[in-house]
CSV table of C-alpha atoms in Angstrom, one decimal:
chain,number,residue,atom,x,y,z
A,1,MET,CA,27.8,-20.7,17.3
A,2,GLY,CA,26.9,-24.4,18.2
A,3,PHE,CA,27.2,-26.0,15.1
A,4,HIS,CA,26.4,-29.6,16.4
A,5,PRO,CA,24.9,-32.6,14.8
A,6,GLU,CA,20.7,-32.9,15.9
A,7,TRP,CA,19.4,-34.4,17.8
A,8,ASN,CA,19.1,-38.1,16.3
A,9,ASP,CA,22.9,-38.4,15.7
A,10,ILE,CA,23.6,-37.0,19.3
A,11,SER,CA,20.9,-39.5,20.9
A,12,THR,CA,22.6,-42.2,18.9
A,13,LEU,CA,25.7,-41.2,20.5
A,14,ILE,CA,24.3,-41.5,23.8
A,15,ASN,CA,23.3,-45.1,23.2
A,16,GLN,CA,26.7,-46.0,22.2
A,17,SER,CA,27.8,-44.4,25.9
A,18,GLU,CA,28.2,-46.3,29.3
A,19,SER,CA,28.2,-42.6,31.1
A,20,LEU,CA,27.7,-39.1,30.5
A,21,PHE,CA,29.4,-35.9,31.6
A,22,ILE,CA,26.9,-32.9,31.1
A,23,LYS,CA,28.3,-29.3,32.2
A,24,LYS,CA,26.8,-25.7,31.9
A,25,LEU,CA,29.5,-23.7,30.3
A,26,SER,CA,30.9,-20.9,32.1
A,27,ARG,CA,32.2,-17.7,30.7
A,28,ASN,CA,35.8,-18.8,31.4
A,29,ASP,CA,35.0,-22.3,29.6
A,30,THR,CA,34.2,-20.3,26.6
A,31,SER,CA,35.6,-16.3,26.4
A,32,TRP,CA,38.9,-17.7,25.7
A,33,ALA,CA,38.0,-18.7,22.1
A,34,ASP,CA,36.3,-15.5,21.4
A,35,SER,CA,39.1,-13.1,22.3
A,36,SER,CA,43.1,-13.3,23.4
A,37,LYS,CA,42.3,-10.5,25.4
A,38,ASN,CA,39.9,-13.2,27.3
A,39,GLY,CA,42.7,-15.0,28.7
A,40,HIS,CA,44.8,-18.2,27.3
A,41,GLN,CA,42.8,-21.0,29.0
A,42,ASN,CA,42.4,-23.1,25.7
A,43,GLY,CA,40.1,-25.5,27.5
A,44,PHE,CA,37.2,-25.6,30.1
A,45,PHE,CA,37.3,-26.5,33.9
A,46,ILE,CA,36.5,-30.2,35.3
A,47,PRO,CA,34.6,-29.7,38.6
A,48,ARG,CA,36.0,-31.7,41.3
A,49,LEU,CA,33.6,-34.0,41.8
A,50,VAL,CA,33.6,-35.1,38.3
A,51,ALA,CA,37.6,-35.3,37.9
A,52,GLU,CA,37.6,-37.5,41.4
A,53,SER,CA,35.3,-40.1,39.6
A,54,ASP,CA,36.2,-42.6,37.6
A,55,PHE,CA,34.6,-41.0,34.3
A,56,PHE,CA,38.0,-39.5,32.2
A,57,PRO,CA,41.5,-41.5,32.2
A,58,LYS,CA,43.5,-41.3,35.0
A,59,LEU,CA,46.4,-39.0,35.5
A,60,LYS,CA,49.9,-39.4,36.6
A,61,ASN,CA,52.8,-37.4,37.4
A,62,SER,CA,54.6,-36.9,33.8
A,63,ASN,CA,57.3,-34.3,35.4
A,64,PRO,CA,59.4,-35.4,38.4
A,65,GLU,CA,60.7,-31.9,39.1
A,66,LYS,CA,57.1,-31.1,38.9
A,67,PRO,CA,55.3,-33.4,41.1
A,68,HIS,CA,52.4,-31.6,42.2
A,69,ILE,CA,51.3,-31.3,38.7
A,70,TYR,CA,49.3,-34.4,37.6
A,71,ASP,CA,48.3,-35.3,33.3
A,72,VAL,CA,46.9,-37.3,31.3
A,73,GLU,CA,47.1,-37.1,27.5
A,74,TYR,CA,44.0,-39.0,24.9
A,75,PRO,CA,42.6,-39.0,21.9
A,76,THR,CA,39.0,-37.4,21.5
A,77,PHE,CA,36.5,-37.2,18.9
A,78,TRP,CA,34.3,-34.3,18.0
A,79,PRO,CA,31.2,-35.2,15.8
A,80,ALA,CA,30.8,-31.6,14.9
A,81,SER,CA,33.5,-31.4,12.4
A,82,GLY,CA,34.3,-35.3,12.6
A,83,GLU,CA,38.0,-34.8,13.9
A,84,ILE,CA,40.0,-36.4,16.5
A,85,LYS,CA,42.2,-34.0,19.1
A,86,THR,CA,45.0,-35.0,21.3
A,87,SER,CA,43.4,-33.8,24.1
A,88,THR,CA,45.2,-33.1,27.8
A,89,ILE,CA,43.6,-33.0,31.2
A,90,LYS,CA,46.1,-31.5,34.3
A,91,HIS,CA,45.6,-31.2,37.1
A,92,PHE,CA,47.5,-28.5,39.7
A,93,SER,CA,47.0,-30.0,42.9
A,94,MET,CA,49.1,-27.3,45.2
A,95,ARG,CA,49.3,-23.4,45.4
A,96,ASN,CA,52.6,-22.3,46.1
A,97,PRO,CA,54.5,-25.7,45.9
A,98,THR,CA,58.1,-23.7,46.1
A,99,ASN,CA,57.1,-22.2,49.5
A,100,LYS,CA,56.1,-24.6,52.5
A,101,GLU,CA,54.6,-22.2,54.5
A,102,LYS,CA,52.0,-21.1,51.5
A,103,ALA,CA,51.6,-23.9,50.2
A,104,LYS,CA,48.0,-25.4,50.0
A,105,PRO,CA,46.2,-27.9,48.5
A,106,ARG,CA,44.2,-26.9,44.5
A,107,TYR,CA,41.4,-28.3,43.0
A,108,GLU,CA,42.0,-27.1,39.5
A,109,TRP,CA,41.6,-29.6,36.6
A,110,GLN,CA,42.1,-28.0,33.1
A,111,HIS,CA,41.0,-29.7,29.6
A,112,THR,CA,42.8,-28.1,26.9
A,113,GLY,CA,43.4,-29.7,23.5
A,114,ILE,CA,39.9,-28.9,21.9
A,115,PRO,CA,38.7,-27.1,18.2
A,116,LYS,CA,38.5,-23.4,19.4
A,117,GLU,CA,36.2,-22.7,16.8
A,118,GLN,CA,33.5,-24.9,18.9
A,119,PHE,CA,33.7,-22.8,21.6
A,120,GLN,CA,33.5,-19.8,19.7
A,121,ALA,CA,30.2,-17.3,19.8
A,122,LEU,CA,28.4,-19.4,21.9
A,123,SER,CA,25.2,-18.0,23.5
A,124,PRO,CA,25.4,-17.7,27.9
A,125,ALA,CA,24.7,-20.9,29.2
A,126,SER,CA,25.5,-23.2,26.4
A,127,LEU,CA,25.9,-27.1,27.2
A,128,LEU,CA,28.5,-29.5,26.7
A,129,VAL,CA,28.2,-32.7,26.5
A,130,ILE,CA,30.7,-35.5,26.6
A,131,GLY,CA,30.1,-39.7,26.3
A,132,LYS,CA,32.1,-42.2,27.0
A,133,LEU,CA,31.9,-44.8,25.2
A,134,LYS,CA,31.0,-48.7,25.9
A,135,GLN,CA,33.8,-49.5,23.2
A,136,VAL,CA,35.9,-47.7,21.1
A,137,SER,CA,34.7,-46.1,18.5
A,138,PHE,CA,36.0,-43.2,15.8
A,139,GLY,CA,39.7,-43.8,17.3
A,140,SER,CA,38.4,-43.3,20.5
A,141,ASN,CA,37.0,-43.8,23.9
A,142,TYR,CA,35.2,-40.3,24.4
A,143,TRP,CA,33.1,-38.1,22.1
A,144,PHE,CA,32.5,-34.3,22.7
A,145,ILE,CA,29.8,-32.1,21.6
A,146,VAL,CA,29.1,-28.4,22.1
A,147,VAL,CA,25.3,-27.6,21.9
A,148,ASP,CA,24.4,-23.5,22.0
A,149,SER,CA,21.6,-22.7,24.8
A,150,VAL,CA,19.0,-21.6,22.4
A,151,SER,CA,19.2,-24.3,19.8
A,152,GLU,CA,16.3,-26.9,19.8
A,153,GLU,CA,18.9,-29.9,20.6
A,154,ALA,CA,19.7,-27.9,24.1
A,155,GLU,CA,15.9,-28.0,24.7
A,156,ILE,CA,16.1,-31.5,24.5
A,157,ILE,CA,19.3,-32.3,26.5
A,158,GLU,CA,17.4,-30.3,29.2
A,159,THR,CA,14.1,-32.1,29.4
A,160,ALA,CA,15.6,-35.7,28.6
A,161,PHE,CA,17.8,-35.3,31.7
A,162,GLU,CA,15.4,-33.1,33.6
A,163,LEU,CA,17.9,-30.9,34.1
A,164,GLY,CA,17.1,-27.9,36.8
A,165,ALA,CA,17.1,-24.6,36.9
A,166,ASP,CA,19.7,-24.8,39.4
A,167,PHE,CA,21.6,-27.4,37.3
A,168,HIS,CA,25.6,-26.8,36.7
A,169,PHE,CA,27.1,-29.8,35.7
A,170,GLY,CA,26.3,-33.9,36.6
A,171,LEU,CA,27.1,-37.1,35.5
A,172,PHE,CA,24.2,-39.2,33.8
A,173,ASP,CA,23.9,-43.0,33.1
A,174,PRO,CA,22.6,-42.9,29.5
A,175,ALA,CA,19.8,-45.5,30.8
A,176,SER,CA,18.3,-42.3,32.4
A,177,LEU,CA,16.4,-41.1,28.9
A,178,ALA,CA,13.7,-43.8,29.2
A,179,GLU,CA,10.5,-42.7,31.3
A,180,PRO,CA,10.6,-43.9,35.2
A,181,ALA,CA,9.7,-47.3,35.0
A,182,SER,CA,6.7,-46.9,37.7
A,183,GLU,CA,5.1,-44.1,35.5
A,184,THR,CA,5.1,-45.8,32.6
A,185,ASP,CA,4.4,-49.2,33.8
A,186,GLN,CA,1.4,-48.2,35.9
A,187,LEU,CA,0.3,-46.2,32.4
A,188,ILE,CA,1.0,-49.6,29.9
A,189,ALA,CA,-0.8,-51.9,32.6
A,190,GLU,CA,-4.2,-49.1,32.8
A,191,LEU,CA,-4.2,-49.1,28.6
A,192,SER,CA,-4.0,-52.8,28.3
A,193,GLN,CA,-6.8,-53.7,30.7
A,194,ALA,CA,-8.7,-50.9,29.3
A,195,ILE,CA,-8.4,-52.7,25.9
A,196,LYS,CA,-8.7,-55.6,27.0
A,197,ASP,CA,-12.6,-54.7,29.0
A,198,GLY,CA,-13.6,-52.9,26.1
A,199,THR,CA,-13.7,-49.8,27.7
A,200,LEU,CA,-10.8,-47.9,25.2
A,201,GLU,CA,-13.2,-45.2,24.7
A,202,GLN,CA,-14.6,-44.4,27.9
A,203,PHE,CA,-10.2,-44.5,29.4
A,204,ILE,CA,-9.1,-41.7,26.4
A,205,LYS,CA,-11.9,-39.4,27.9
A,206,LYS,CA,-11.3,-39.3,31.2
A,207,GLN,CA,-7.6,-38.1,29.9
A,208,THR,CA,-7.4,-34.2,29.8
A,209,LEU,CA,-4.4,-31.7,30.2
A,210,PRO,CA,-4.9,-30.0,33.5
A,211,SER,CA,-5.9,-25.9,33.2
A,212,PRO,CA,-2.7,-23.2,33.9
A,213,GLU,CA,-4.3,-22.4,36.5
A,214,THR,CA,-4.9,-25.8,37.9
A,215,LEU,CA,-1.4,-26.7,36.9
A,216,ALA,CA,-0.1,-23.5,39.1
A,217,GLY,CA,-1.9,-24.3,42.0
A,218,LYS,CA,-0.6,-27.7,42.6
A,219,ALA,CA,3.2,-26.3,41.9
A,220,GLN,CA,2.5,-23.6,44.4
A,221,SER,CA,1.4,-25.6,47.0
A,222,LYS,CA,3.6,-28.6,46.6
A,223,TRP,CA,6.9,-26.1,46.9
A,224,LEU,CA,4.9,-24.7,49.9
A,225,SER,CA,5.0,-27.9,51.1
A,226,GLU,CA,8.9,-28.4,50.6
A,227,SER,CA,9.6,-24.8,51.9
A,228,GLY,CA,7.6,-24.7,55.3
A,229,PHE,CA,6.1,-21.2,53.8
A,230,CYS,CA,2.7,-20.5,54.6
A,231,ASP,CA,2.5,-18.0,51.7
A,232,MET,CA,4.7,-16.7,48.5
A,233,ASN,CA,5.4,-12.9,50.0
A,234,PRO,CA,8.4,-11.6,48.5
A,235,PHE,CA,9.6,-10.0,52.0
A,236,SER,CA,9.5,-13.3,53.1
A,237,VAL,CA,10.9,-15.5,51.2
A,238,SER,CA,14.4,-15.0,50.6
A,239,HIS,CA,15.0,-15.6,46.9
A,240,PRO,CA,11.7,-14.7,45.8
A,241,GLY,CA,13.1,-15.3,41.7
A,242,ASP,CA,15.1,-18.9,42.9
A,243,ALA,CA,11.5,-20.1,43.7
A,244,VAL,CA,9.3,-18.8,40.8
A,245,MET,CA,12.0,-20.2,38.6
A,246,ARG,CA,12.2,-23.7,40.9
A,247,ILE,CA,8.2,-23.9,41.0
A,248,SER,CA,7.5,-23.1,37.0
A,249,ARG,CA,10.7,-24.7,35.6
A,250,ASP,CA,10.9,-27.5,37.8
A,251,ILE,CA,8.2,-28.6,39.9
A,252,GLU,CA,5.3,-27.8,37.4
A,253,TYR,CA,6.9,-29.1,34.9
A,254,SER,CA,7.4,-32.1,36.0
A,255,ILE,CA,3.9,-32.5,37.2
A,256,TYR,CA,2.8,-31.3,33.3
A,257,LYS,CA,4.9,-33.8,31.6
A,258,GLN,CA,3.0,-36.9,34.2
A,259,ALA,CA,-0.4,-35.3,32.7
A,260,GLU,CA,1.4,-35.0,28.6
A,261,LEU,CA,2.5,-38.5,28.8
A,262,ARG,CA,-1.1,-40.2,29.8
A,263,PHE,CA,-3.0,-37.5,27.4
A,264,ARG,CA,-0.9,-37.9,24.7
A,265,ALA,CA,-0.4,-41.7,24.7
A,266,ALA,CA,-4.3,-41.7,25.1
A,267,GLN,CA,-4.5,-39.7,21.5
A,268,VAL,CA,-1.8,-42.0,19.8
A,269,ALA,CA,-3.7,-44.9,21.2
A,270,ARG,CA,-7.1,-43.7,19.4
A,271,ILE,CA,-5.2,-43.6,16.1
A,272,LEU,CA,-3.4,-47.1,16.2
A,273,LEU,CA,-6.4,-48.7,17.9
A,274,HIS,CA,-9.1,-47.2,15.5
A,275,GLY,CA,-12.0,-49.9,14.6
A,276,GLY,CA,-10.0,-52.8,16.5
A,277,GLY,CA,-8.1,-52.7,12.9
A,278,ASP,CA,-4.1,-53.1,12.5
A,279,PRO,CA,-1.9,-51.0,14.1
A,280,VAL,CA,0.6,-50.7,11.0
A,281,GLY,CA,-2.4,-49.4,8.7
A,282,ASN,CA,-4.1,-47.0,10.9
A,283,LEU,CA,-0.3,-45.7,11.6
A,284,VAL,CA,0.2,-45.4,7.8
A,285,ARG,CA,-3.3,-44.2,7.0
A,286,ALA,CA,-3.3,-41.4,10.0
A,287,PHE,CA,0.5,-40.0,9.8
A,288,SER,CA,-1.0,-36.4,9.1
A,289,GLU,CA,-3.1,-37.0,12.6
A,290,LEU,CA,-0.1,-38.2,14.3
A,291,ASP,CA,2.0,-35.3,13.4
A,292,SER,CA,-0.3,-33.0,14.1
A,293,ILE,CA,-0.8,-34.4,17.6
A,294,PHE,CA,3.1,-34.4,18.4
A,295,LEU,CA,3.3,-30.7,16.8
A,296,SER,CA,0.8,-29.7,19.0
A,297,ALA,CA,2.3,-30.8,22.2
A,298,ALA,CA,5.4,-29.0,21.4
A,299,GLN,CA,3.5,-25.6,20.7
A,300,THR,CA,1.6,-26.6,24.0
A,301,ARG,CA,4.8,-26.8,26.3
A,302,LYS,CA,6.2,-23.8,24.9
A,303,SER,CA,2.7,-21.8,25.9
A,304,ARG,CA,2.7,-23.0,29.1
A,305,ALA,CA,6.0,-22.2,30.2
A,306,GLY,CA,4.8,-18.5,29.4
A,307,LEU,CA,1.4,-19.1,31.4
A,308,SER,CA,3.3,-20.6,34.3
A,309,PHE,CA,5.6,-18.1,34.7
A,310,GLU,CA,3.1,-15.2,34.9
A,311,HIS,CA,0.6,-17.1,37.6
A,312,HIS,CA,3.9,-17.5,40.0
A,313,VAL,CA,4.6,-13.7,39.7
A,314,ALA,CA,0.7,-13.1,40.1
A,315,ARG,CA,0.9,-14.6,43.4
A,316,LEU,CA,4.3,-13.1,44.6
A,317,PHE,CA,2.0,-9.9,43.8
A,318,LYS,CA,-1.0,-11.0,45.5
A,319,ASP,CA,0.7,-12.3,48.5
A,320,GLY,CA,3.0,-9.4,49.0
A,321,ARG,CA,-0.2,-6.9,49.0
A,322,ILE,CA,1.4,-5.5,45.8
A,323,ARG,CA,-1.5,-3.3,43.8
A,324,HIS,CA,-1.1,-4.3,40.4
A,325,GLU,CA,-3.4,-4.7,37.0
A,326,ALA,CA,-2.5,-7.6,34.5
A,327,GLN,CA,-3.1,-8.1,31.0
A,328,ALA,CA,-4.4,-4.4,31.0
A,329,VAL,CA,-5.0,-2.9,27.4
A,330,PHE,CA,-3.3,0.8,26.7
A,331,GLY,CA,-2.0,2.6,23.3
A,332,GLY,CA,-2.8,-0.6,21.5
A,333,ARG,CA,-0.2,-2.5,24.0
A,334,ARG,CA,-0.8,-4.8,26.5
A,335,PRO,CA,2.2,-5.7,29.5
A,336,ASP,CA,1.7,-8.6,31.6
A,337,PHE,CA,1.5,-6.2,34.8
A,338,VAL,CA,1.3,-2.6,35.5
A,339,LEU,CA,2.0,-1.4,39.0
A,340,PRO,CA,-0.5,-0.1,40.4
A,341,ASP,CA,-2.9,0.4,37.6
A,342,VAL,CA,-3.5,1.9,34.2
A,343,LYS,CA,-5.3,4.5,36.0
A,344,GLU,CA,-1.7,5.5,37.1
A,345,LEU,CA,-0.1,4.8,34.0
A,346,ASN,CA,-2.1,7.5,32.4
A,347,LEU,CA,-1.8,10.0,34.4
A,348,LYS,CA,2.0,9.7,34.3
A,349,GLY,CA,2.5,8.7,38.1
A,350,ASP,CA,4.7,6.8,39.1
A,351,ALA,CA,3.9,3.6,37.4
A,352,ILE,CA,6.0,0.1,36.8
A,353,ILE,CA,5.8,-1.2,33.3
A,354,VAL,CA,6.2,-5.7,34.2
A,355,SER,CA,7.0,-7.5,31.3
A,356,LEU,CA,7.3,-11.5,31.6
A,357,LYS,CA,9.5,-13.4,29.3
A,358,THR,CA,10.4,-16.6,30.2
A,359,THR,CA,12.9,-16.5,26.9
A,360,LEU,CA,13.9,-13.3,25.5
A,361,ARG,CA,15.3,-14.0,21.8
A,362,GLU,CA,14.3,-10.5,20.1
A,363,ARG,CA,10.8,-10.0,21.3
A,364,TRP,CA,12.1,-7.5,23.8
A,365,LYS,CA,12.1,-4.9,21.8
A,366,GLN,CA,8.9,-3.8,21.6
A,367,LEU,CA,9.6,-2.9,25.1
A,368,ALA,CA,11.5,0.1,24.4
A,369,LEU,CA,7.7,2.0,22.6
A,370,GLU,CA,6.5,2.3,26.1
A,371,LYS,CA,9.7,4.0,27.6
A,372,PRO,CA,7.9,7.5,27.7
A,373,LEU,CA,4.8,5.7,30.1
A,374,GLY,CA,6.5,4.4,32.8
A,375,ALA,CA,9.6,2.6,34.3
A,376,ILE,CA,10.2,-0.5,32.5
A,377,PHE,CA,11.1,-3.9,34.1
A,378,LEU,CA,11.5,-7.0,32.1
A,379,ALA,CA,11.6,-10.3,34.5
A,380,THR,CA,13.2,-13.6,32.8
A,381,VAL,CA,14.5,-16.9,34.3
A,382,ASP,CA,16.8,-17.0,31.1
A,383,ASP,CA,19.8,-17.7,31.3
A,384,ARG,CA,21.4,-16.9,28.2
A,385,VAL,CA,21.0,-13.4,27.1
A,386,SER,CA,23.9,-12.0,25.8
A,387,GLY,CA,26.2,-8.8,27.3
A,388,GLU,CA,24.9,-7.5,23.7
A,389,ALA,CA,21.6,-7.5,24.0
A,390,ILE,CA,21.9,-6.6,28.4
A,391,ALA,CA,23.8,-3.2,26.5
A,392,GLU,CA,21.5,-2.6,24.3
A,393,MET,CA,18.3,-2.7,26.9
A,394,GLU,CA,20.1,-0.1,29.3
A,395,ARG,CA,20.3,2.1,26.0
A,396,ASN,CA,16.7,1.8,25.9
A,397,SER,CA,16.1,2.6,29.8
A,398,ILE,CA,14.9,-1.5,29.9
A,399,SER,CA,16.1,-2.9,33.7
A,400,LEU,CA,16.6,-6.9,34.1
A,401,VAL,CA,14.9,-8.5,36.9
A,402,VAL,CA,16.1,-12.2,36.8
A,403,PRO,CA,16.5,-15.0,39.8
A,404,GLU,CA,19.2,-14.5,42.4
A,405,SER,CA,21.4,-17.6,41.4
A,406,LEU,CA,21.5,-16.3,37.5
A,407,LYS,CA,22.9,-12.6,38.5
A,408,LYS,CA,25.9,-14.3,40.0
A,409,ALA,CA,26.1,-17.5,38.1
A,410,LYS,CA,29.4,-17.8,36.1
A,411,GLU,CA,27.3,-18.9,33.6
A,412,SER,CA,25.3,-16.5,32.3
A,413,ALA,CA,26.5,-12.5,31.5
A,414,TYR,CA,24.1,-11.0,33.9
A,415,ASP,CA,27.1,-10.0,36.3
A,416,GLY,CA,28.4,-6.7,36.4
A,417,TYR,CA,25.3,-4.9,34.7
A,418,ASP,CA,23.7,-1.7,36.4
A,419,ASN,CA,20.3,-2.6,34.7
A,420,VAL,CA,20.0,-6.1,35.7
A,421,ILE,CA,18.4,-6.7,39.3
A,422,THR,CA,17.3,-9.4,41.2
A,423,PHE,CA,13.7,-10.0,42.3
A,424,ARG,CA,15.1,-9.6,45.9
A,425,GLN,CA,17.0,-6.2,44.9
A,426,PHE,CA,12.7,-5.4,42.5
A,427,PHE,CA,10.5,-5.8,45.6
A,428,ASP,CA,13.1,-4.3,48.2
A,429,ASN,CA,14.1,-1.4,46.0
A,430,GLU,CA,12.0,-0.6,43.7
A,431,VAL,CA,8.9,-1.2,45.4
A,432,ARG,CA,9.2,-1.2,49.0
A,433,LEU,CA,11.8,1.4,49.7
A,434,LYS,CA,10.9,4.0,46.3
A,435,ARG,CA,7.3,2.8,46.1
A,436,PRO,CA,5.7,2.5,49.4
A,437,SER,CA,2.3,3.2,48.3
A,438,LEU,CA,2.3,-0.1,45.9
A,439,ILE,CA,2.0,-2.2,49.3
A,440,LEU,CA,-1.7,-2.2,50.6
A,441,PRO,CA,-1.3,-2.1,54.2
A,442,LEU,CA,-2.6,-4.9,56.5
């Protein structure tokens, strides 16, 4: 559901906090709120690393008859509804505490006393953001916000805190919202020097956004250097889907952000310092132009993500010597890849249609029209796809291809569906085992 505050309000709370705990919610953390058939957990689990830190209040044993249970009650503030809840954290430190032979340590911390409705109908991989305030506000030291993963605020949080593709939980210093000092200070120094020297226009002209091909190449080279592989052959890389997800969502995005900061800062500087005039006056007069710059920035980020994914999957096909045709047009449609090519598809041979979507939403439904033409595989790095959507895809004979870590992740809904396979399974079973003719000989 995710009826959370907007980012401006969330940002204000973050700035009032001394530390933050962000968790990508698992199915167990939320399913209890949708139906009693899903258990009576009535809360979320706190990871051991966070529970053993000093983020939450200290737990004590309150029942001498059960010395293995530690707990604490404390007030929590929920800005989405404006309510204060009396929440409880319980730590069950032993399994089989009454049996000396079977007793063993148990690392389980459960947080209850939370508003059920805020955990209902959430998309998979939604976020829980908790702030520990610098001083008591709203009658509590802690605020809690649940952010639906398909919301704009979730995207902002993931970007602001650089939550990687393999993120599950973490503790953060709110000061980390600031740009790294070295990059920011360097850019400020360069801009200041250009203004002083009267070379601002020359500086601005040098700032460009790299092409998608250049970005992809840089990101792939960095991953290859880090991993020790000589290429991205999907039959050699143990987890090709995870590799593509990391390259696209983490490495390439980091490279892009550095270039984007320089390019957009130069664009804004040109407007604010136009004609050597008053920056405030230029700001007001050119507000619509500034608005267009930031809108363009948001749109470019989204289109970059799709192109990035396409470039990296194409590299898997190329290095694996897999016959493929990209962006082939047939019947008014243009899927990302046809294996081996459109000619085979038109002959109704054993061809594969591979479509790529960084985020699915409702856009996958157009693929159902291609069902009579060949086997349809929809590859994605989206961990927010619901079980209902996966089941509907199965009814339309569409198989999902996901990174290896997402298939078994507790936060995603993929596990247990036969029409969801990993990139590893796609290359091993659908290509090498079932269609070996797709692989070119050495």
